[in-house]
């Protein structure tokens, strides 16, 4: 692949990744509730899911979802249900007296790294439009006369690095909001902000349509 093709893909991926969607709203909610360092585990989960989905898109699963309305809708609504459930759980989470924000050791106890990783993984996997989109996007930058594997590795690596960068940017924004919540009533507000972001992410996913 030449540098011009890689540069064009970089710009395309950068602009697409910065757009608010389920992944970025999850990143903001994790940063808001658990801080940037804990949110990174959710980001790792999302990036692993994206890498897997990129591989599946090349193998033809993206084309299958694009062609099959029932399959697309089944994956999409399972994701909407999961995000909505996460949002309701966060909204209704109890607020311990004197613990306005779940951070530090408390965050580790309530949401261990593997749970945040799994949450990010499932949220990313629940968006079938991403799989369909990658199936349509990658062929535009792949030279059919050249070996496929090195090109796919280069494109996926660029996409994942950019995606993780934006995930951490959104998590940092959420963390800066959470840092200002220092009263007992603010803890309740924190829960509702987190829940609202997750329900909003579910709403965005519900609006997804096949390409």
mmCIF file of C-alpha atoms in Angstrom:
data_model
loop_
_atom_site.group_PDB
_atom_site.id
_atom_site.type_symbol
_atom_site.label_atom_id
_atom_site.label_comp_id
_atom_site.label_asym_id
_atom_site.label_seq_id
_atom_site.Cartn_x
_atom_site.Cartn_y
_atom_site.Cartn_z
ATOM 1 C CA UNK A 1 0.000 0.000 0.000
ATOM 2 C CA UNK A 2 1.295 3.466 -0.818
ATOM 3 C CA UNK A 3 1.430 6.358 1.635
ATOM 4 C CA UNK A 4 -1.284 8.246 -0.210
ATOM 5 C CA UNK A 5 -3.775 5.415 0.318
ATOM 6 C CA UNK A 6 -2.801 5.050 3.979
ATOM 7 C CA UNK A 7 -3.079 8.808 4.509
ATOM 8 C CA UNK A 8 -6.529 8.924 2.964
ATOM 9 C CA UNK A 9 -7.666 6.016 5.122
ATOM 10 C CA UNK A 10 -6.226 7.734 8.215
ATOM 11 C CA UNK A 11 -8.228 10.893 7.552
ATOM 12 C CA UNK A 12 -11.380 8.880 6.821
ATOM 13 C CA UNK A 13 -11.052 6.784 9.979
ATOM 14 C CA UNK A 14 -10.206 9.846 12.091
ATOM 15 C CA UNK A 15 -13.342 11.720 11.047
ATOM 16 C CA UNK A 16 -15.593 8.673 11.369
ATOM 17 C CA UNK A 17 -14.259 7.711 14.808
ATOM 18 C CA UNK A 18 -14.741 11.175 16.285
ATOM 19 C CA UNK A 19 -18.487 11.072 15.549
ATOM 20 C CA UNK A 20 -20.493 10.325 18.722
ATOM 21 C CA UNK A 21 -21.939 6.829 18.657
ATOM 22 C CA UNK A 22 -22.524 3.905 21.051
ATOM 23 C CA UNK A 23 -18.783 3.297 21.549
ATOM 24 C CA UNK A 24 -17.982 6.923 22.351
ATOM 25 C CA UNK A 25 -20.971 7.372 24.631
ATOM 26 C CA UNK A 26 -19.910 4.251 26.522
ATOM 27 C CA UNK A 27 -16.374 5.657 26.799
ATOM 28 C CA UNK A 28 -17.712 8.922 28.199
ATOM 29 C CA UNK A 29 -19.916 7.118 30.701
ATOM 30 C CA UNK A 30 -17.008 4.943 31.882
ATOM 31 C CA UNK A 31 -14.769 7.981 32.278
ATOM 32 C CA UNK A 32 -17.556 9.782 34.102
ATOM 33 C CA UNK A 33 -18.126 6.989 36.592
ATOM 34 C CA UNK A 34 -14.775 5.224 36.952
ATOM 35 C CA UNK A 35 -12.097 7.618 35.703
ATOM 36 C CA UNK A 36 -9.848 7.529 32.659
ATOM 37 C CA UNK A 37 -7.583 4.664 33.712
ATOM 38 C CA UNK A 38 -10.497 2.316 34.364
ATOM 39 C CA UNK A 39 -12.260 3.449 31.190
ATOM 40 C CA UNK A 40 -9.219 2.294 29.213
ATOM 41 C CA UNK A 41 -10.218 -1.320 29.935
ATOM 42 C CA UNK A 42 -13.549 -0.724 28.245
ATOM 43 C CA UNK A 43 -11.624 0.833 25.371
ATOM 44 C CA UNK A 44 -9.467 -2.281 25.047
ATOM 45 C CA UNK A 45 -12.629 -4.378 24.828
ATOM 46 C CA UNK A 46 -14.067 -2.165 22.101
ATOM 47 C CA UNK A 47 -10.834 -2.316 20.107
ATOM 48 C CA UNK A 48 -10.648 -6.106 20.340
ATOM 49 C CA UNK A 49 -14.238 -6.260 19.089
ATOM 50 C CA UNK A 50 -13.453 -3.897 16.206
ATOM 51 C CA UNK A 51 -10.433 -5.974 15.197
ATOM 52 C CA UNK A 52 -12.553 -9.122 15.201
ATOM 53 C CA UNK A 53 -15.342 -7.422 13.264
ATOM 54 C CA UNK A 54 -12.895 -6.145 10.661
ATOM 55 C CA UNK A 55 -11.676 -9.701 10.099
ATOM 56 C CA UNK A 56 -15.247 -11.001 9.898
ATOM 57 C CA UNK A 57 -16.164 -8.295 7.413
ATOM 58 C CA UNK A 58 -13.391 -9.482 5.090
ATOM 59 C CA UNK A 59 -14.619 -13.067 5.485
ATOM 60 C CA UNK A 60 -18.064 -12.014 4.302
ATOM 61 C CA UNK A 61 -20.148 -11.665 7.472
ATOM 62 C CA UNK A 62 -20.581 -7.943 6.872
ATOM 63 C CA UNK A 63 -21.998 -8.656 3.425
ATOM 64 C CA UNK A 64 -24.352 -11.221 4.980
ATOM 65 C CA UNK A 65 -25.715 -8.692 7.462
ATOM 66 C CA UNK A 66 -26.049 -6.128 4.678
ATOM 67 C CA UNK A 67 -28.090 -8.588 2.648
ATOM 68 C CA UNK A 68 -30.175 -10.053 5.474
ATOM 69 C CA UNK A 69 -32.587 -7.669 7.174
ATOM 70 C CA UNK A 70 -33.625 -10.218 9.887
ATOM 71 C CA UNK A 71 -29.987 -10.899 10.855
ATOM 72 C CA UNK A 72 -29.163 -7.183 10.971
ATOM 73 C CA UNK A 73 -32.237 -6.394 13.073
ATOM 74 C CA UNK A 74 -31.605 -9.281 15.476
ATOM 75 C CA UNK A 75 -28.063 -8.129 16.247
ATOM 76 C CA UNK A 76 -29.121 -4.484 16.452
ATOM 77 C CA UNK A 77 -32.022 -4.958 18.861
ATOM 78 C CA UNK A 78 -30.001 -7.276 21.083
ATOM 79 C CA UNK A 79 -27.504 -4.410 21.365
ATOM 80 C CA UNK A 80 -30.256 -1.863 22.055
ATOM 81 C CA UNK A 81 -31.628 -4.072 24.840
ATOM 82 C CA UNK A 82 -28.165 -4.501 26.395
ATOM 83 C CA UNK A 83 -27.356 -0.775 26.330
ATOM 84 C CA UNK A 84 -30.774 0.114 27.739
ATOM 85 C CA UNK A 85 -30.347 -2.428 30.529
ATOM 86 C CA UNK A 86 -26.943 -0.936 31.396
ATOM 87 C CA UNK A 87 -28.486 2.539 31.416
ATOM 88 C CA UNK A 88 -31.380 1.606 33.681
ATOM 89 C CA UNK A 89 -29.027 -0.224 36.065
ATOM 90 C CA UNK A 90 -26.759 2.832 36.294
ATOM 91 C CA UNK A 91 -29.709 5.226 36.704
ATOM 92 C CA UNK A 92 -31.125 3.181 39.598
ATOM 93 C CA UNK A 93 -27.775 2.433 41.267
ATOM 94 C CA UNK A 94 -27.823 3.148 45.014
ATOM 95 C CA UNK A 95 -25.817 6.074 46.361
ATOM 96 C CA UNK A 96 -23.893 5.226 49.552
ATOM 97 C CA UNK A 97 -23.727 7.995 52.126
ATOM 98 C CA UNK A 98 -20.439 9.861 51.949
ATOM 99 C CA UNK A 99 -19.445 8.231 48.659
ATOM 100 C CA UNK A 100 -20.335 10.771 46.014
ATOM 101 C CA UNK A 101 -18.280 9.206 43.252
ATOM 102 C CA UNK A 102 -17.128 5.681 42.523
ATOM 103 C CA UNK A 103 -13.397 6.003 41.976
ATOM 104 C CA UNK A 104 -10.114 4.493 43.100
ATOM 105 C CA UNK A 105 -10.348 1.321 45.154
ATOM 106 C CA UNK A 106 -14.148 1.467 45.220
ATOM 107 C CA UNK A 107 -14.265 1.435 41.421
ATOM 108 C CA UNK A 108 -11.940 -1.569 41.302
ATOM 109 C CA UNK A 109 -14.197 -3.456 43.697
ATOM 110 C CA UNK A 110 -17.467 -2.561 41.964
ATOM 111 C CA UNK A 111 -16.252 -2.800 38.370
ATOM 112 C CA UNK A 112 -13.096 -4.904 37.946
ATOM 113 C CA UNK A 113 -11.066 -4.551 34.781
ATOM 114 C CA UNK A 114 -12.395 -7.727 33.160
ATOM 115 C CA UNK A 115 -15.978 -6.537 33.608
ATOM 116 C CA UNK A 116 -15.254 -3.192 31.964
ATOM 117 C CA UNK A 117 -13.382 -4.989 29.171
ATOM 118 C CA UNK A 118 -16.363 -7.293 28.604
ATOM 119 C CA UNK A 119 -18.764 -4.355 28.620
ATOM 120 C CA UNK A 120 -16.773 -2.591 25.915
ATOM 121 C CA UNK A 121 -16.501 -5.814 23.915
ATOM 122 C CA UNK A 122 -20.246 -6.478 24.005
ATOM 123 C CA UNK A 123 -21.254 -2.910 23.198
ATOM 124 C CA UNK A 124 -18.978 -2.817 20.144
ATOM 125 C CA UNK A 125 -20.153 -6.245 18.983
ATOM 126 C CA UNK A 126 -23.788 -5.175 19.344
ATOM 127 C CA UNK A 127 -23.527 -2.619 16.540
ATOM 128 C CA UNK A 128 -24.104 -4.496 13.255
ATOM 129 C CA UNK A 129 -23.809 -1.290 11.241
ATOM 130 C CA UNK A 130 -20.096 -1.155 12.087
ATOM 131 C CA UNK A 131 -19.604 -4.596 10.562
ATOM 132 C CA UNK A 132 -21.582 -3.705 7.445
ATOM 133 C CA UNK A 133 -19.744 -0.395 7.158
ATOM 134 C CA UNK A 134 -16.313 -1.993 7.368
ATOM 135 C CA UNK A 135 -17.327 -4.498 4.699
ATOM 136 C CA UNK A 136 -18.097 -1.532 2.427
ATOM 137 C CA UNK A 137 -15.147 0.649 3.512
ATOM 138 C CA UNK A 138 -12.128 -1.646 3.373
ATOM 139 C CA UNK A 139 -12.439 -2.652 -0.304
ATOM 140 C CA UNK A 140 -12.100 1.017 -1.251
ATOM 141 C CA UNK A 141 -8.536 1.028 0.109
ATOM 142 C CA UNK A 142 -7.377 -2.511 -0.732
ATOM 143 C CA UNK A 143 -5.433 -3.318 -3.871
ATOM 144 C CA UNK A 144 -6.829 -6.638 -5.192
ATOM 145 C CA UNK A 145 -3.564 -7.318 -7.016
ATOM 146 C CA UNK A 146 -1.528 -7.217 -3.791
ATOM 147 C CA UNK A 147 -1.527 -9.712 -0.878
ATOM 148 C CA UNK A 148 -4.603 -9.163 1.292
ATOM 149 C CA UNK A 149 -3.227 -9.927 4.771
ATOM 150 C CA UNK A 150 -0.596 -7.125 5.017
ATOM 151 C CA UNK A 151 -3.080 -4.565 3.734
ATOM 152 C CA UNK A 152 -5.752 -5.667 6.189
ATOM 153 C CA UNK A 153 -3.280 -5.571 9.094
ATOM 154 C CA UNK A 154 -2.231 -2.022 8.176
ATOM 155 C CA UNK A 155 -5.796 -0.735 7.829
ATOM 156 C CA UNK A 156 -7.041 -2.390 11.015
ATOM 157 C CA UNK A 157 -4.027 -1.143 12.985
ATOM 158 C CA UNK A 158 -4.667 2.435 11.866
ATOM 159 C CA UNK A 159 -8.368 2.150 12.625
ATOM 160 C CA UNK A 160 -7.842 0.673 16.103
ATOM 161 C CA UNK A 161 -5.211 3.243 17.133
ATOM 162 C CA UNK A 162 -7.457 6.113 16.049
ATOM 163 C CA UNK A 163 -10.519 4.560 17.681
ATOM 164 C CA UNK A 164 -8.703 4.045 20.980
ATOM 165 C CA UNK A 165 -7.427 7.624 20.893
ATOM 166 C CA UNK A 166 -10.955 8.982 20.541
ATOM 167 C CA UNK A 167 -12.239 6.569 23.188
ATOM 168 C CA UNK A 168 -9.727 7.989 25.653
ATOM 169 C CA UNK A 169 -10.586 11.548 24.601
ATOM 170 C CA UNK A 170 -14.279 10.937 25.332
ATOM 171 C CA UNK A 171 -13.392 9.168 28.596
ATOM 172 C CA UNK A 172 -11.275 12.164 29.626
ATOM 173 C CA UNK A 173 -14.216 14.460 28.920
ATOM 174 C CA UNK A 174 -16.497 12.289 31.040
ATOM 175 C CA UNK A 175 -13.913 12.178 33.827
ATOM 176 C CA UNK A 176 -13.628 15.965 33.892
ATOM 177 C CA UNK A 177 -17.392 16.185 34.404
ATOM 178 C CA UNK A 178 -17.345 13.525 37.120
ATOM 179 C CA UNK A 179 -14.527 15.313 38.968
ATOM 180 C CA UNK A 180 -16.868 18.250 39.576
ATOM 181 C CA UNK A 181 -19.466 16.077 41.293
ATOM 182 C CA UNK A 182 -18.493 16.167 44.950
ATOM 183 C CA UNK A 183 -21.730 16.253 46.945
ATOM 184 C CA UNK A 184 -24.196 13.539 47.928
ATOM 185 C CA UNK A 185 -26.812 14.811 45.503
ATOM 186 C CA UNK A 186 -24.129 14.992 42.828
ATOM 187 C CA UNK A 187 -23.632 11.233 43.175
ATOM 188 C CA UNK A 188 -27.242 10.747 42.174
ATOM 189 C CA UNK A 189 -26.682 13.082 39.253
ATOM 190 C CA UNK A 190 -23.634 11.032 38.292
ATOM 191 C CA UNK A 191 -25.719 7.859 38.177
ATOM 192 C CA UNK A 192 -28.324 9.564 36.026
ATOM 193 C CA UNK A 193 -25.759 11.021 33.656
ATOM 194 C CA UNK A 194 -24.166 7.607 33.243
ATOM 195 C CA UNK A 195 -27.525 5.938 32.750
ATOM 196 C CA UNK A 196 -28.649 8.628 30.333
ATOM 197 C CA UNK A 197 -25.528 8.206 28.206
ATOM 198 C CA UNK A 198 -26.090 4.455 27.968
ATOM 199 C CA UNK A 199 -29.770 4.818 27.123
ATOM 200 C CA UNK A 200 -28.807 7.469 24.566
ATOM 201 C CA UNK A 201 -26.295 5.063 23.036
ATOM 202 C CA UNK A 202 -29.072 2.501 22.781
ATOM 203 C CA UNK A 203 -31.228 5.100 21.068
ATOM 204 C CA UNK A 204 -28.502 5.827 18.515
ATOM 205 C CA UNK A 205 -28.132 2.128 17.831
ATOM 206 C CA UNK A 206 -31.899 1.764 17.413
ATOM 207 C CA UNK A 207 -31.726 4.346 14.610
ATOM 208 C CA UNK A 208 -29.063 2.382 12.718
ATOM 209 C CA UNK A 209 -30.010 1.283 9.221
ATOM 210 C CA UNK A 210 -28.292 -1.013 6.757
ATOM 211 C CA UNK A 211 -26.100 0.763 4.216
#
